[in-house]
Every structure is written in structure tokens, then in C-alpha cells.
CSV table of C-alpha atoms and ligand atoms in Angstrom, one decimal:
chain,number,residue,atom,x,y,z
A,1444,MET,CA,28.3,37.9,-34.5
A,1445,LEU,CA,31.2,38.9,-37.4
A,1446,ASP,CA,30.7,37.7,-40.8
A,1447,ARG,CA,33.5,36.2,-43.0
A,1448,ARG,CA,35.2,39.2,-43.5
A,1449,THR,CA,35.6,40.0,-39.8
A,1450,PHE,CA,36.9,37.0,-39.3
A,1451,LEU,CA,40.2,37.6,-41.7
A,1452,MET,CA,40.4,40.8,-39.9
A,1453,GLY,CA,39.9,40.2,-36.3
A,1454,THR,CA,42.0,37.1,-35.8
A,1455,SER,CA,45.6,37.7,-34.9
A,1456,ALA,CA,48.3,35.6,-36.7
A,1457,LEU,CA,45.2,33.7,-39.0
A,1458,ALA,CA,47.3,33.7,-41.9
A,1459,ALA,CA,50.6,33.1,-40.6
A,1460,ASN,CA,49.2,29.7,-39.2
A,1461,LEU,CA,48.4,28.1,-42.5
A,1462,VAL,CA,52.3,27.9,-43.2
A,1463,GLY,CA,54.4,26.1,-40.7
A,1464,MET,CA,52.5,25.3,-38.4
A,1465,ARG,CA,53.5,22.1,-37.6
A,1466,GLU,CA,57.2,23.3,-36.9
A,1467,ARG,CA,56.2,26.3,-34.5
A,1468,ALA,CA,55.8,25.6,-31.1
A,1469,PHE,CA,51.7,25.3,-29.9
A,1470,ALA,CA,50.6,29.3,-29.1
A,1471,ALA,CA,46.7,29.1,-28.8
A,1472,ASP,CA,44.7,32.2,-30.6
A,1473,LEU,CA,41.9,31.5,-28.2
A,1474,ASP,CA,41.1,29.4,-25.3
A,1475,VAL,CA,38.2,27.3,-26.7
A,1476,VAL,CA,36.7,27.4,-29.7
A,1477,VAL,CA,32.7,26.0,-30.5
A,1478,ILE,CA,32.0,24.8,-33.0
A,1479,GLY,CA,28.2,25.3,-34.2
A,1480,ALA,CA,26.0,28.3,-32.9
A,1481,GLY,CA,22.6,26.0,-32.2
A,1482,ALA,CA,21.7,25.9,-28.4
A,1483,ALA,CA,24.3,23.7,-27.7
A,1484,GLY,CA,26.9,26.1,-28.7
A,1485,ILE,CA,25.6,29.2,-27.8
A,1486,SER,CA,24.7,27.3,-24.1
A,1487,ALA,CA,28.8,26.5,-23.7
A,1488,ALA,CA,30.1,30.0,-24.9
A,1489,ARG,CA,28.1,31.6,-22.3
A,1490,GLU,CA,29.2,29.7,-19.2
A,1491,LEU,CA,33.1,30.0,-20.5
A,1492,LYS,CA,32.8,33.5,-21.6
A,1493,ALA,CA,31.1,33.4,-17.8
A,1494,VAL,CA,34.1,32.2,-16.2
A,1495,GLY,CA,36.3,34.8,-18.2
A,1496,ARG,CA,37.9,32.1,-21.0
A,1497,GLN,CA,38.5,33.6,-24.7
A,1498,VAL,CA,35.8,31.5,-26.8
A,1499,VAL,CA,34.8,32.2,-30.2
A,1500,ILE,CA,31.9,30.2,-32.2
A,1501,LEU,CA,32.3,29.2,-35.7
A,1502,GLU,CA,29.0,28.9,-37.4
A,1503,ALA,CA,28.2,27.4,-41.1
A,1504,ARG,CA,25.2,29.1,-41.4
A,1505,LYS,CA,24.7,32.7,-41.7
A,1506,ARG,CA,22.6,32.7,-39.1
A,1507,ILE,CA,22.6,31.7,-35.5
A,1508,GLY,CA,20.4,28.9,-33.6
A,1509,GLY,CA,20.6,26.0,-35.6
A,1510,ARG,CA,17.5,23.8,-35.8
A,1511,ALA,CA,15.9,26.3,-33.3
A,1512,PHE,CA,14.7,28.8,-36.2
A,1513,THR,CA,11.7,30.9,-36.5
A,1514,ASP,CA,11.2,31.2,-40.0
A,1515,ALA,CA,9.4,34.7,-41.2
A,1516,SER,CA,9.9,34.3,-44.8
A,1517,LEU,CA,6.4,33.9,-45.5
A,1518,GLY,CA,5.2,37.0,-43.4
A,1519,PRO,CA,3.7,35.4,-40.5
A,1520,ALA,CA,6.3,33.7,-38.6
A,1521,PHE,CA,6.5,29.7,-37.6
A,1522,ASP,CA,9.0,27.4,-35.9
A,1523,ALA,CA,10.7,25.6,-38.8
A,1524,GLY,CA,12.7,23.6,-36.1
A,1525,ALA,CA,11.9,23.5,-32.4
A,1526,MET,CA,8.1,25.0,-31.4
A,1527,TYR,CA,8.0,23.4,-27.8
A,1528,ILE,CA,9.9,23.8,-24.4
A,1529,HIS,CA,9.4,20.4,-23.3
A,1530,TRP,CA,9.7,18.6,-19.7
A,1531,ALA,CA,9.4,22.3,-18.6
A,1532,GLU,CA,9.5,21.3,-14.9
A,1533,ARG,CA,13.3,21.3,-15.6
A,1534,ASN,CA,13.8,22.9,-18.7
A,1535,PRO,CA,16.4,25.6,-18.6
A,1536,TRP,CA,14.8,27.7,-21.2
A,1537,VAL,CA,11.9,28.7,-19.0
A,1538,LYS,CA,14.1,30.5,-16.8
A,1539,ILE,CA,15.8,31.8,-19.5
A,1540,ALA,CA,12.8,33.2,-21.3
A,1541,ALA,CA,11.6,34.7,-18.0
A,1542,ASP,CA,14.8,36.4,-17.5
A,1543,LEU,CA,14.6,38.0,-21.0
A,1544,GLY,CA,10.7,38.8,-20.3
A,1545,ILE,CA,9.5,36.5,-23.0
A,1546,ALA,CA,6.1,34.6,-22.4
A,1547,THR,CA,6.3,31.1,-22.8
A,1548,PRO,CA,2.4,29.9,-21.7
A,1549,THR,CA,0.8,26.3,-22.3
A,1550,GLU,CA,-0.4,25.8,-25.8
A,1551,PRO,CA,-4.0,26.7,-26.4
A,1552,TRP,CA,-6.0,23.8,-27.9
A,1553,GLY,CA,-9.1,25.3,-28.7
A,1554,GLY,CA,-9.5,24.8,-32.4
A,1555,GLY,CA,-10.4,20.9,-32.3
A,1556,PHE,CA,-9.0,17.9,-33.9
A,1557,GLN,CA,-9.8,15.7,-36.8
A,1558,LEU,CA,-8.9,12.7,-38.5
A,1559,PHE,CA,-8.9,12.0,-42.3
A,1560,ALA,CA,-8.7,8.8,-44.7
A,1561,ASN,CA,-7.3,9.5,-47.9
A,1562,GLY,CA,-9.4,13.2,-47.6
A,1563,LYS,CA,-12.6,12.3,-46.2
A,1564,PRO,CA,-13.2,12.0,-42.6
A,1565,MET,CA,-12.0,8.6,-41.0
A,1566,ALA,CA,-14.7,6.0,-40.6
A,1567,GLU,CA,-16.1,5.3,-37.4
A,1568,THR,CA,-14.7,2.1,-37.2
A,1569,ASP,CA,-11.4,2.9,-38.2
A,1570,ARG,CA,-11.2,5.7,-35.6
A,1571,MET,CA,-11.9,3.0,-33.1
A,1572,ARG,CA,-9.2,0.7,-34.5
A,1573,ARG,CA,-6.9,3.4,-33.7
A,1574,ARG,CA,-8.3,4.4,-30.4
A,1575,SER,CA,-8.1,0.9,-29.2
A,1576,VAL,CA,-4.0,0.9,-30.1
A,1577,PHE,CA,-3.3,4.6,-28.8
A,1578,GLY,CA,-1.0,4.3,-25.6
A,1579,GLN,CA,0.3,0.9,-26.6
A,1580,ILE,CA,3.9,1.6,-26.6
A,1581,ASP,CA,3.7,3.1,-22.9
A,1582,ARG,CA,2.1,0.3,-21.6
A,1583,ARG,CA,4.4,-2.5,-23.2
A,1584,LEU,CA,7.4,-0.5,-21.9
A,1585,GLU,CA,5.5,-1.1,-18.8
A,1586,THR,CA,5.1,-4.7,-18.7
A,1587,VAL,CA,7.8,-6.1,-21.3
A,1588,ASP,CA,11.2,-7.1,-20.0
A,1589,ILE,CA,14.3,-4.8,-22.1
A,1590,THR,CA,16.5,-5.2,-19.1
A,1591,THR,CA,18.3,-8.1,-20.5
A,1592,ARG,CA,17.7,-7.3,-24.2
A,1593,ASP,CA,17.1,-4.1,-26.1
A,1594,LEU,CA,14.3,-4.2,-28.8
A,1595,SER,CA,13.1,-2.1,-31.0
A,1596,VAL,CA,9.7,0.0,-30.9
A,1597,ALA,CA,8.5,-2.3,-33.6
A,1598,GLU,CA,9.5,-5.6,-31.9
A,1599,LEU,CA,8.0,-4.3,-28.4
A,1600,LEU,CA,4.9,-4.2,-30.2
A,1601,GLY,CA,5.4,-7.0,-32.7
A,1602,ASP,CA,2.3,-9.0,-31.3
A,1603,LEU,CA,-0.4,-6.4,-32.2
A,1604,GLY,CA,-0.1,-7.7,-35.9
A,1605,PRO,CA,0.8,-6.5,-39.1
A,1606,ASP,CA,-2.3,-4.3,-39.2
A,1607,MET,CA,-2.3,-2.9,-36.0
A,1608,ALA,CA,1.2,-2.3,-35.0
A,1609,PRO,CA,1.8,0.4,-37.7
A,1610,ILE,CA,-0.8,2.2,-36.4
A,1611,ALA,CA,0.2,1.8,-32.9
A,1612,SER,CA,3.8,3.3,-33.4
A,1613,SER,CA,2.7,6.1,-36.4
A,1614,GLY,CA,2.5,8.8,-33.7
A,1615,LEU,CA,6.6,8.3,-33.7
A,1616,LEU,CA,6.6,9.3,-36.8
A,1617,LEU,CA,5.3,13.0,-35.7
A,1618,SER,CA,7.5,12.8,-32.5
A,1619,ILE,CA,10.5,10.9,-33.2
A,1620,GLY,CA,10.5,11.6,-37.0
A,1621,GLU,CA,11.9,7.9,-37.2
A,1622,GLU,CA,10.4,4.5,-38.4
A,1623,SER,CA,9.9,2.4,-35.0
A,1624,GLY,CA,12.3,-0.6,-36.3
A,1625,ARG,CA,14.9,1.7,-36.1
A,1626,ILE,CA,13.9,3.3,-32.3
A,1627,SER,CA,15.5,1.7,-29.3
A,1628,ALA,CA,13.1,0.3,-26.7
A,1629,ARG,CA,15.4,1.4,-24.1
A,1630,ASP,CA,16.7,4.7,-25.3
A,1631,TYR,CA,13.0,5.6,-25.6
A,1632,GLN,CA,12.4,4.6,-22.5
A,1633,ARG,CA,14.9,6.9,-21.0
A,1634,LEU,CA,13.7,10.3,-22.6
A,1635,TRP,CA,12.4,12.7,-20.0
A,1636,SER,CA,8.8,14.0,-20.3
A,1637,GLY,CA,6.7,16.4,-18.5
A,1638,ASP,CA,5.0,19.6,-19.2
A,1639,ASP,CA,5.4,21.3,-22.7
A,1640,LEU,CA,5.2,25.1,-23.1
A,1641,ILE,CA,5.2,27.3,-26.0
A,1642,VAL,CA,7.1,30.4,-27.2
A,1643,PRO,CA,4.5,32.7,-29.0
A,1644,SER,CA,7.2,34.9,-30.1
A,1645,GLY,CA,9.1,32.0,-31.5
A,1646,TYR,CA,11.6,29.5,-29.6
A,1647,GLY,CA,14.3,30.2,-32.7
A,1648,ASN,CA,14.3,33.8,-31.8
A,1649,LEU,CA,14.5,32.8,-28.1
A,1650,VAL,CA,17.3,30.8,-29.0
A,1651,SER,CA,18.9,33.5,-31.0
A,1652,ARG,CA,18.4,36.2,-28.3
A,1653,HIS,CA,20.4,34.0,-25.8
A,1654,GLY,CA,23.2,34.1,-28.3
A,1655,GLU,CA,23.2,37.8,-28.5
A,1656,GLY,CA,26.9,39.3,-27.0
A,1657,LEU,CA,29.1,36.5,-28.0
A,1658,ASP,CA,31.6,36.5,-30.2
A,1659,ILE,CA,30.0,34.2,-33.7
A,1660,ARG,CA,31.5,34.0,-36.6
A,1661,LEU,CA,29.2,33.6,-39.5
A,1662,ASP,CA,29.3,31.7,-42.7
A,1663,GLU,CA,32.2,29.9,-41.3
A,1664,PRO,CA,32.0,25.8,-41.8
A,1665,VAL,CA,34.5,24.3,-40.4
A,1666,SER,CA,36.0,21.6,-42.4
A,1667,ALA,CA,38.9,20.3,-40.8
A,1668,ILE,CA,40.1,19.8,-36.8
A,1669,ARG,CA,44.0,18.7,-36.1
A,1670,TRP,CA,43.9,17.4,-32.5
A,1671,ASP,CA,47.6,15.4,-32.5
A,1672,GLY,CA,49.2,18.4,-31.1
A,1673,PRO,CA,49.0,20.1,-27.7
A,1674,GLY,CA,45.9,21.5,-28.4
A,1675,VAL,CA,43.5,21.7,-31.8
A,1676,GLU,CA,43.4,23.3,-35.2
A,1677,ILE,CA,40.4,24.3,-36.9
A,1678,THR,CA,40.3,25.2,-40.4
A,1679,THR,CA,37.5,26.9,-41.7
A,1680,ARG,CA,37.8,28.3,-45.7
A,1681,SER,CA,39.0,31.5,-44.0
A,1682,GLY,CA,42.0,29.8,-42.0
A,1683,THR,CA,42.6,27.9,-39.3
A,1684,LEU,CA,42.4,28.9,-35.7
A,1685,LYS,CA,44.3,27.0,-32.8
A,1686,ALA,CA,42.8,26.8,-29.2
A,1687,ARG,CA,43.1,25.0,-25.8
A,1688,ALA,CA,40.3,22.8,-26.6
A,1689,CYS,CA,37.3,22.5,-29.0
A,1690,ILE,CA,33.5,22.2,-28.3
A,1691,VAL,CA,31.9,20.5,-31.1
A,1692,THR,CA,28.2,20.8,-31.5
A,1693,VAL,CA,27.5,20.1,-35.0
A,1694,PRO,CA,24.6,17.4,-35.0
A,1695,VAL,CA,25.6,13.8,-35.5
A,1696,GLY,CA,24.0,14.1,-39.2
A,1697,VAL,CA,27.1,16.0,-40.1
A,1698,LEU,CA,30.0,14.2,-38.4
A,1699,LYS,CA,28.4,10.9,-39.7
A,1700,ALA,CA,28.3,12.8,-43.1
A,1701,GLY,CA,32.6,13.3,-42.5
A,1702,SER,CA,31.9,17.0,-43.4
A,1703,ILE,CA,35.0,17.9,-40.8
A,1704,ARG,CA,38.2,15.9,-41.3
A,1705,PHE,CA,39.6,14.6,-37.5
A,1706,THR,CA,43.2,14.0,-37.9
A,1707,PRO,CA,43.9,12.2,-36.1
A,1708,GLU,CA,40.8,10.2,-37.0
A,1709,LEU,CA,38.1,10.2,-34.0
A,1710,PRO,CA,38.8,7.0,-31.5
A,1711,ALA,CA,37.3,4.0,-32.4
A,1712,ARG,CA,35.0,4.3,-29.3
A,1713,THR,CA,33.8,7.7,-30.6
A,1714,ARG,CA,33.0,6.0,-34.1
A,1715,ASP,CA,31.2,3.0,-32.5
A,1716,ALA,CA,28.9,5.6,-30.4
A,1717,LEU,CA,28.0,7.8,-34.0
A,1718,GLY,CA,27.3,3.9,-35.6
A,1719,GLY,CA,24.7,3.7,-33.1
A,1720,LEU,CA,23.1,7.0,-34.2
A,1721,VAL,CA,20.6,7.8,-36.8
A,1722,MET,CA,19.4,11.4,-38.1
A,1723,GLY,CA,15.7,11.1,-37.9
A,1724,ALA,CA,13.5,13.1,-40.2
A,1725,LEU,CA,10.9,14.8,-38.3
A,1726,THR,CA,9.5,17.9,-41.2
A,1727,LYS,CA,7.6,20.8,-41.5
A,1728,ILE,CA,6.0,22.5,-44.8
A,1729,ALA,CA,4.2,25.5,-44.2
A,1730,PHE,CA,1.9,27.8,-46.8
A,1731,ARG,CA,1.0,31.4,-46.5
A,1732,VAL,CA,-3.1,31.4,-47.4
A,1733,GLU,CA,-5.2,34.2,-47.9
A,1734,GLY,CA,-8.9,34.5,-48.6
A,1735,ASP,CA,-11.5,31.8,-47.6
A,1736,ARG,CA,-11.1,30.0,-44.4
A,1737,PHE,CA,-13.7,27.0,-45.2
A,1738,GLY,CA,-15.4,27.9,-41.7
A,1739,ILE,CA,-12.2,25.8,-40.4
A,1740,THR,CA,-12.0,27.1,-36.3
A,1741,PRO,CA,-7.7,28.9,-36.1
A,1742,GLY,CA,-6.1,26.7,-34.3
A,1743,ALA,CA,-7.7,23.5,-35.7
A,1744,SER,CA,-5.5,20.2,-36.4
A,1745,TYR,CA,-6.5,17.7,-39.3
A,1746,LEU,CA,-4.3,14.5,-39.3
A,1747,GLU,CA,-4.4,12.8,-42.7
A,1748,ALA,CA,-3.7,9.1,-41.7
A,1749,GLY,CA,-5.3,7.0,-44.5
A,1750,ALA,CA,-1.9,5.1,-44.7
A,1751,PRO,CA,0.2,5.0,-41.0
A,1752,GLU,CA,3.0,5.2,-42.4
A,1753,GLU,CA,2.6,7.9,-44.6
A,1754,MET,CA,0.7,10.5,-42.1
A,1755,MET,CA,0.7,14.0,-42.1
A,1756,ASN,CA,-0.7,16.4,-39.6
A,1757,PHE,CA,-1.7,19.8,-40.1
A,1758,ASP,CA,-1.8,23.5,-37.9
A,1759,LEU,CA,-4.7,25.3,-39.6
A,1760,TYR,CA,-4.8,29.2,-39.1
A,1761,PRO,CA,-2.8,28.8,-35.6
A,1762,ASP,CA,-3.4,32.2,-33.4
A,1763,GLY,CA,-5.6,33.4,-36.3
A,1764,LYS,CA,-2.3,33.9,-38.4
A,1765,ASP,CA,-2.5,33.2,-42.3
A,1766,ILE,CA,-0.7,30.1,-42.4
A,1767,ILE,CA,-1.4,26.6,-42.5
A,1768,ILE,CA,2.0,24.1,-41.3
A,1769,GLY,CA,2.4,20.2,-42.2
A,1770,TYR,CA,4.3,18.0,-40.0
A,1771,PHE,CA,5.4,14.7,-41.1
A,1772,GLY,CA,8.7,12.3,-40.6
A,1773,GLY,CA,10.4,9.3,-41.3
A,1774,ASP,CA,10.9,7.4,-44.9
A,1775,TYR,CA,8.0,9.5,-46.1
A,1776,ALA,CA,9.6,12.8,-45.0
A,1777,ARG,CA,12.9,11.5,-46.6
A,1778,LYS,CA,11.2,10.9,-49.9
A,1779,LEU,CA,9.5,14.4,-49.9
A,1780,SER,CA,12.5,15.9,-49.1
A,1781,LEU,CA,14.3,14.2,-51.7
A,1782,ALA,CA,12.1,15.1,-54.2
A,1783,GLY,CA,12.4,18.5,-53.6
A,1784,ALA,CA,10.5,21.7,-52.4
A,1785,GLN,CA,8.5,21.9,-55.3
A,1786,GLU,CA,7.2,18.4,-55.4
A,1787,ALA,CA,6.7,18.3,-51.9
A,1788,GLN,CA,4.4,21.5,-52.0
A,1789,ALA,CA,2.2,20.1,-55.0
A,1790,HIS,CA,1.4,16.7,-52.9
A,1791,THR,CA,0.6,18.7,-49.7
A,1792,ILE,CA,-1.4,21.1,-51.2
A,1793,ASP,CA,-3.4,18.0,-53.2
A,1794,LEU,CA,-3.5,16.5,-49.7
A,1795,LEU,CA,-5.2,19.8,-48.1
A,1796,ALA,CA,-7.6,20.6,-51.3
A,1797,ALA,CA,-9.1,16.9,-50.7
A,1798,MET,CA,-9.7,17.4,-47.2
A,1799,ILE,CA,-10.7,21.0,-47.6
A,1800,GLY,CA,-11.8,21.4,-51.1
A,1801,GLU,CA,-10.8,22.1,-54.4
A,1802,ASP,CA,-11.0,25.7,-53.6
A,1803,PHE,CA,-8.4,25.3,-50.9
A,1804,ARG,CA,-5.6,25.7,-54.0
A,1805,LYS,CA,-6.6,29.2,-54.6
A,1806,THR,CA,-5.9,30.6,-51.3
A,1807,VAL,CA,-2.3,29.6,-51.6
A,1808,LYS,CA,0.1,32.2,-52.1
A,1809,ALA,CA,3.4,30.9,-50.9
A,1810,ALA,CA,5.3,28.1,-49.4
A,1811,THR,CA,8.7,27.2,-47.3
A,1812,PHE,CA,9.8,23.9,-47.1
A,1813,PRO,CA,12.9,23.8,-44.5
A,1814,ALA,CA,14.2,19.9,-45.5
A,1815,TRP,CA,16.3,19.3,-42.4
A,1816,TRP,CA,17.3,15.9,-44.2
A,1817,THR,CA,18.9,17.4,-47.1
A,1818,ASP,CA,20.2,20.2,-45.3
A,1819,PRO,CA,24.1,19.8,-45.2
A,1820,TYR,CA,24.5,21.4,-41.8
A,1821,SER,CA,22.2,19.1,-40.2
A,1822,HIS,CA,21.2,16.2,-42.3
A,1823,GLY,CA,18.2,14.9,-40.3
A,1824,SER,CA,15.6,16.7,-37.7
A,1825,TYR,CA,17.5,15.0,-34.3
A,1826,SER,CA,19.7,11.8,-33.0
A,1827,VAL,CA,17.9,8.6,-32.9
A,1828,CYS,CA,19.9,5.5,-31.1
A,1829,LEU,CA,19.1,2.4,-32.7
A,1830,PRO,CA,17.8,-1.1,-31.3
A,1831,GLY,CA,20.8,-2.4,-28.9
A,1832,GLN,CA,22.8,1.0,-29.2
A,1833,GLU,CA,21.3,2.7,-26.2
A,1834,SER,CA,25.1,3.6,-24.8
A,1835,ALA,CA,25.8,5.4,-28.0
A,1836,ARG,CA,24.8,9.0,-26.4
A,1837,ASP,CA,27.0,8.7,-23.3
A,1838,LYS,CA,29.8,7.6,-25.3
A,1839,LEU,CA,29.4,10.0,-27.8
A,1840,ALA,CA,29.9,12.8,-24.7
A,1841,GLU,CA,33.1,11.3,-23.9
A,1842,PRO,CA,35.6,13.7,-23.8
A,1843,ILE,CA,38.6,13.5,-26.5
A,1844,GLY,CA,42.3,13.1,-26.0
A,1845,GLY,CA,41.3,15.9,-23.3
A,1846,ARG,CA,41.0,18.4,-25.8
A,1847,ILE,CA,37.8,17.6,-27.8
A,1848,TRP,CA,34.3,17.6,-26.5
A,1849,LEU,CA,31.2,16.6,-28.7
A,1850,ALA,CA,27.8,17.9,-27.9
A,1851,GLY,CA,24.8,18.6,-28.3
A,1852,GLU,CA,21.5,17.0,-28.6
A,1853,ALA,CA,22.8,13.8,-29.0
A,1854,THR,CA,24.7,13.5,-25.8
A,1855,ALA,CA,22.1,14.8,-23.7
A,1856,GLY,CA,20.9,11.2,-22.3
A,1857,GLY,CA,17.0,11.8,-21.6
A,1858,GLY,CA,16.8,15.2,-22.7
A,1859,ALA,CA,18.4,14.2,-26.0
A,1860,MET,CA,16.0,15.3,-29.3
A,1861,THR,CA,15.3,18.8,-27.6
A,1862,VAL,CA,16.6,22.2,-27.0
A,1863,GLY,CA,17.0,21.9,-23.6
A,1864,GLY,CA,18.7,19.0,-23.5
A,1865,ALA,CA,21.1,20.2,-26.1
A,1866,THR,CA,21.7,23.6,-23.5
A,1867,LEU,CA,22.5,21.4,-20.7
A,1868,ALA,CA,25.1,18.9,-22.5
A,1869,GLY,CA,26.6,22.3,-23.6
A,1870,ARG,CA,26.8,23.4,-20.4
A,1871,ALA,CA,28.1,20.4,-19.2
A,1872,ALA,CA,30.9,20.4,-21.5
A,1873,ALA,CA,32.0,23.9,-21.0
A,1874,ALA,CA,31.9,23.3,-17.1
A,1875,ALA,CA,34.8,20.1,-17.9
A,1876,VAL,CA,36.6,22.8,-20.2
A,1877,ALA,CA,36.7,25.3,-17.9
A,1878,ARG,CA,38.9,22.7,-15.5
A,1879,ILE,CA,41.4,23.0,-18.1
A,1880,LYS,CA,44.3,24.8,-17.1
A,1881,VAL,CA,45.5,27.9,-19.8
B,2642,FAD,C1,11.0,19.8,-37.4
B,2642,FAD,C2,12.2,19.5,-35.9
B,2642,FAD,C3,11.3,20.3,-34.7
B,2642,FAD,C4,11.8,19.7,-33.4
B,2642,FAD,N1,11.1,20.0,-32.4
B,2642,FAD,C5,11.2,20.4,-31.3
B,2642,FAD,C6,10.5,20.7,-29.9
B,2642,FAD,O1,9.5,20.8,-29.8
B,2642,FAD,N2,11.3,21.1,-29.1
B,2642,FAD,C7,12.9,20.9,-28.7
B,2642,FAD,O2,12.8,21.2,-28.1
B,2642,FAD,N3,13.2,20.4,-29.9
B,2642,FAD,C8,13.0,20.2,-30.7
B,2642,FAD,N4,13.7,19.8,-32.1
B,2642,FAD,C9,14.8,19.3,-31.7
B,2642,FAD,C10,15.9,20.5,-31.7
B,2642,FAD,O3,15.5,21.9,-32.8
B,2642,FAD,C11,17.0,20.2,-31.3
B,2642,FAD,O4,17.4,19.3,-30.6
B,2642,FAD,C12,18.3,21.2,-30.9
B,2642,FAD,O5,18.2,22.7,-31.6
B,2642,FAD,C13,19.7,20.8,-30.9
B,2642,FAD,O6,20.8,22.1,-30.6
B,2642,FAD,P1,22.1,21.8,-31.3
B,2642,FAD,O7,22.5,22.9,-30.3
B,2642,FAD,O8,22.5,20.4,-30.2
B,2642,FAD,O9,22.2,21.3,-32.7
B,2642,FAD,P2,21.9,22.6,-33.6
B,2642,FAD,O10,20.7,23.8,-33.2
B,2642,FAD,O11,21.7,21.6,-35.1
B,2642,FAD,O12,23.5,23.3,-33.9
B,2642,FAD,C14,24.5,22.9,-34.6
B,2642,FAD,C15,24.9,23.8,-35.4
B,2642,FAD,O13,26.3,23.5,-35.8
B,2642,FAD,C16,26.1,24.1,-37.1
B,2642,FAD,N5,27.2,23.7,-38.1
B,2642,FAD,C17,26.9,22.1,-38.6
B,2642,FAD,N6,28.0,22.2,-39.1
B,2642,FAD,C18,28.7,22.6,-39.3
B,2642,FAD,C19,30.3,23.0,-39.7
B,2642,FAD,N7,30.6,22.1,-40.2
B,2642,FAD,N8,30.8,24.2,-39.2
B,2642,FAD,C20,30.4,24.7,-38.6
B,2642,FAD,N9,29.1,24.7,-38.0
B,2642,FAD,C21,28.6,23.9,-38.5
B,2642,FAD,C22,24.8,24.2,-37.5
B,2642,FAD,O14,24.5,25.1,-38.5
B,2642,FAD,C23,24.3,24.5,-36.3
B,2642,FAD,O15,23.8,26.1,-36.5
B,2642,FAD,C24,13.1,19.7,-33.4
B,2642,FAD,C25,13.9,19.5,-34.5
B,2642,FAD,C26,13.1,19.5,-35.7
B,2642,FAD,C27,14.1,19.7,-36.8
């Protein structure tokens, strides 16, 4: 990986490219530029390098991995983004990890699970109500006809009534990170499922390991892509690179925010596809804790579910580590992200103190709040397809002008929203780019 200075020194004719670009005949600096060093970008670049293409990755952050990030800032590390290798039966990361000698066991579910309502153990009647609607989404997907018209998941559950429907869909806030009214039932049905594995040494660390040996320029946010000539011209604050083609793996949230200016603008079909996708807001907050553990079994899960729209799940002392991790999603997560780290931390400590006891506060030594919703390089957790827009992912994956490919979790079809899907999408784009003559 190179830093910004090395980018300037290492790229031939970079300064010259800034002037008189339109007048000169097209002479590419590189075969392919990949934008974004997350799972999709790393996987695409590896494929291209393997077939002998000159490829550089431009990454906005000062680190690689994107939304797969193992955060060690508290001491005990945790995955601030992706944690599970979903649908392990066909997920490429099982083999990648095995080849690197990295263990990927199933999650040990030994710590137990407790439900709370406003800090108190949930009453038996409320627990029964919750249990009665458990699994209703899958049941309705089997019985309700969505072949003629797509529905939102909220519509799918509508006949449960205003009291029970929000409870039935509340789990989506922690899986999809989005409100059920904004989730296409057809897209949801298309998502792959299977076994989940974990990476005890960190999924983010694993993705970073996979990026070793690639030419990655960090701290290089791409601000513009010109594609009106024979190839592409990609601008960062260090200058402009010319390439035959580029693979853009930035999250949908970044594309929708207009952080990268395309000239000419993206085709109407691609813009339509972007209009059909939003970013969910699955979010984590973590605390380093020391001292009393209040008799709680390491690895226990506590779910505060007094208000279904403001649920927060906690992993307490996972693997015996001095850490507590909270998970939440949807508009609640957006609200806390916008409120800022201090307010989010204070609110979450209040929730934990209500469940565990006031003395819990004394054990909190540090906190970190990776708020993906307000992160300028993601603008959310992962892409969610709006009701009626279930073709958006496939449209987004269509090549643009034979030289730009958008790839990432959002274009991964049934693998969307995952690291595995991003990887397959990155590889597919690379295979298409590799067919271009150089
Ligand atoms: C809280 C949370 C939990 C999750 N849990 C799981 C899970 O358990 N399992 C799972 O499989 N998935 C999970 N995911 C989703 C998973 O992390 C993503 O689907 C996957 O990492 C996306 O990879 P990607 O390469 O498509 O995008 P990214 O990883 O986002 O990579 C895109 C890269 O582009 C960079 N970038 C952005 N803008 C620019 C720019 N202008 N110029 C240059 N670079 C730019 C970004 O910094 C980033 O590095 C989770 C995500 C979150 C947020």
C-alpha cells in the first residue's frame, strides 16, 4: 500500500495529465483503476493482477477493508462492520481464510439470551406475544403472492395489525438495518441464506490480509471520473490517472451523495437503479469495561425491546473479553448517529445501567461509535432495495460505455449486503474487464 506522497512520485506523467488532457491522444497510465479497497475492490484487483493487468486501487480512507473493519482502538478488538461469513456453503471467504490459515468456526452460543422492556426483564405475556409473531415474514413469503406485484415487508405483515406488525418486523432492524416499509419483499426473498461462521481474529483483518501485495493508494478520495474519451480519467486530490477501464466499488450511499462527479453523467438506467436503492443503517457501539461483571456469563446477549422501533441488542463480554457491543438499526440508528458519539454513548450506557444496575456505569472505561450512517465513505451500512425496485441491483451492475463497471455488495443479487457478495461482484466485474483488449 502506498500513501499520498508515493502516489505522486510513483505515477508517471501524473502532473502532465492535469493539463491539456483533452487535446492529446489517449495514452493510458494503467489498464484498470479500481476505486475502493473494500472486499469488492480487493477481489477485483486480485483477479486482474492474476491475468497480468496493470491495476491500481484508489482508496479514500487511510486503511483498507471498507465496511469490513476490525477495530482495536479499545484494546479488545471487535468487528465494527461485517462479522459473520454468511451462507458459508458458497461464500468465497471460507476458502480464502483456509488458504491463509485463519480459523472460521461457528459461533459459540453459550452465554444465554435475555429480553428486556425498558430496562426490566420482559413480562411473560409480552414474551409470548413476541414469540407468536416470530417467523411471520418467512411464512408470509411462502403464502402471499408477490409474483404480480412487489410489496414492502411492512405491507406483507399488514394484516397482523398495528400492534403486532412492528414486533414481527423489528428483527429486520438488526439484520437489514432498515424499516420494513422501505424493504422490497421480492429482494428480501431473493437474499441467500445458509450457515454463518465467524472469524475470531477479525473479519476486517481477514479482508485486509487478502489485500496484501496489491498496489493500493490510501487517502485518495476520487472526486471525478471522465468517460467521454476512449478510456477513463480519474481525479483525486493528487492528480488524474488515465486507464482503459475502471471498476467503481464505492458504496451506493457515496454514489447517491454525488461525491464522485461523472462526466458525462451516469446513464438514466444507472441513475434509475440508484434511485431504487437506499442505504440501511445497521450500527454498532462498543465499550471497554473493567472490573465487576455483575454475574453475567461471558457471551450473553441482552435485547432491549420495550419499543420495537428502538431495539438494541448487546453482546456482553464476548469470548470473555472486556468489551460490550451494542447493535441497532433503522431510523433509531440514524437518529443516534446524527446526535453524535457523546450522546449515543450516554444513551446506550443509560440502557445498560437500567438492565444491569447503576454500578455498571463505573465499569465503562472507553467507547467507540463507528457511525456508518454519518461516515462520508459509506453513508450507511449496506444497500436496501425499495419496494417495487427489485431490478435495481441487476441494472446497477450493467457496464457503462464499455469502460465503467459499478460493483460491490449492492450489485451482488442474492449475495447483496454481504462481504461474500461484494467479493463475487468484484470478481465478476474483473472478469468482464479482463476481456477488454489492451
Ligand atoms: C454494522 C455492519 C455490520 C455488517 N455485518 C455483516 C456481516 O456480519 N456479514 C457480512 O457479510 N456483511 C456484513 N456487513 C456488510 C459488509 O460489511 C459489506 O456488504 C461489505 O463489506 C461491502 O464491501 P464493498 O467492497 O462492496 O464496499 P466497502 O467495503 O464499503 O468498500 C468500498 C470502499 O470504497 C471506499 N470509498 C468510498 N468513497 C470513495 C471515494 N470517493 N474514492 C475512493 N474510495 C472511496 C471506501 O472507503 C471503502 O473502502 C455489515 C456492514 C455493517 C456496516
